[in-house]
């Protein structure tokens, strides 16, 4: 926790790296809201525990009190993206020769051909609030589920940042609070199954669900009924790690409370595709700015 970023980075940082931490000014000369802060993307080699280096695509998102980095590792090759199509020919001496590579990969290889060329940074606007949560770790959950006194409300929150940009709740009050109590009742079962998939996998998984805009976090506060509570529709990036379950949420919209079916249950709303609110979390992590199908979304910084 006390290490510096450079302790883990094997390559020189892009010259524009310091821009990540700056708070930019709007056209009116006012400081931008952190919800409007740019998202930055670049490629770099990070050091691993054995002393080697692994290529990562780094994406950074800014919140009120920290910068969140999400990295995608490409361990099989240095500065070479997966999911490429290569047609190879083996000559009479047994030497392999690439005959055809997808146009996207040709462009990416050319860009990352030298140490200097790959030290590029891109940014894109992302105009929706982002928040992060860390939930109880996998071992704690396993032990709790086998205990007669296990909490049945799902994993507890151990850390959060920017949650107050999504819902009406103070971040300090959310520590040790069950995350599923923030979730809209019609989505609780859906999110519970999402957590089960996360805990049983090493993959990063994306989902969409809704939170209660005014959850009942503190006893004694005014209770807003589920029928009157607005829903905050979010896109969620989730991953199970050694320290817990990490969730990165991005607000998509605020929706009115849903209607009930004939059995009295809330009807889970169909979540429409994004409007023009920037790239989704999935797109931010999977898109290559240099070969993006939406190049107007990315700006080369250096």
PDB file of C-alpha atoms in Angstrom, residues 89-96:
ATOM      1  CA  UNK A  89       3.495 -20.684 -44.009  1.00  0.00           C
ATOM      2  CA  UNK A  90       6.262 -23.116 -43.100  1.00  0.00           C
ATOM      3  CA  UNK A  91       9.058 -23.079 -45.673  1.00  0.00           C
ATOM      4  CA  UNK A  92      11.313 -25.970 -46.643  1.00  0.00           C
ATOM      5  CA  UNK A  93      13.632 -25.205 -43.710  1.00  0.00           C
ATOM      6  CA  UNK A  94      10.794 -25.336 -41.197  1.00  0.00           C
ATOM      7  CA  UNK A  95      10.770 -21.578 -40.626  1.00  0.00           C
ATOM      8  CA  UNK A  96       7.347 -20.050 -39.987  1.00  0.00           C
TER       9      UNK A  96
END
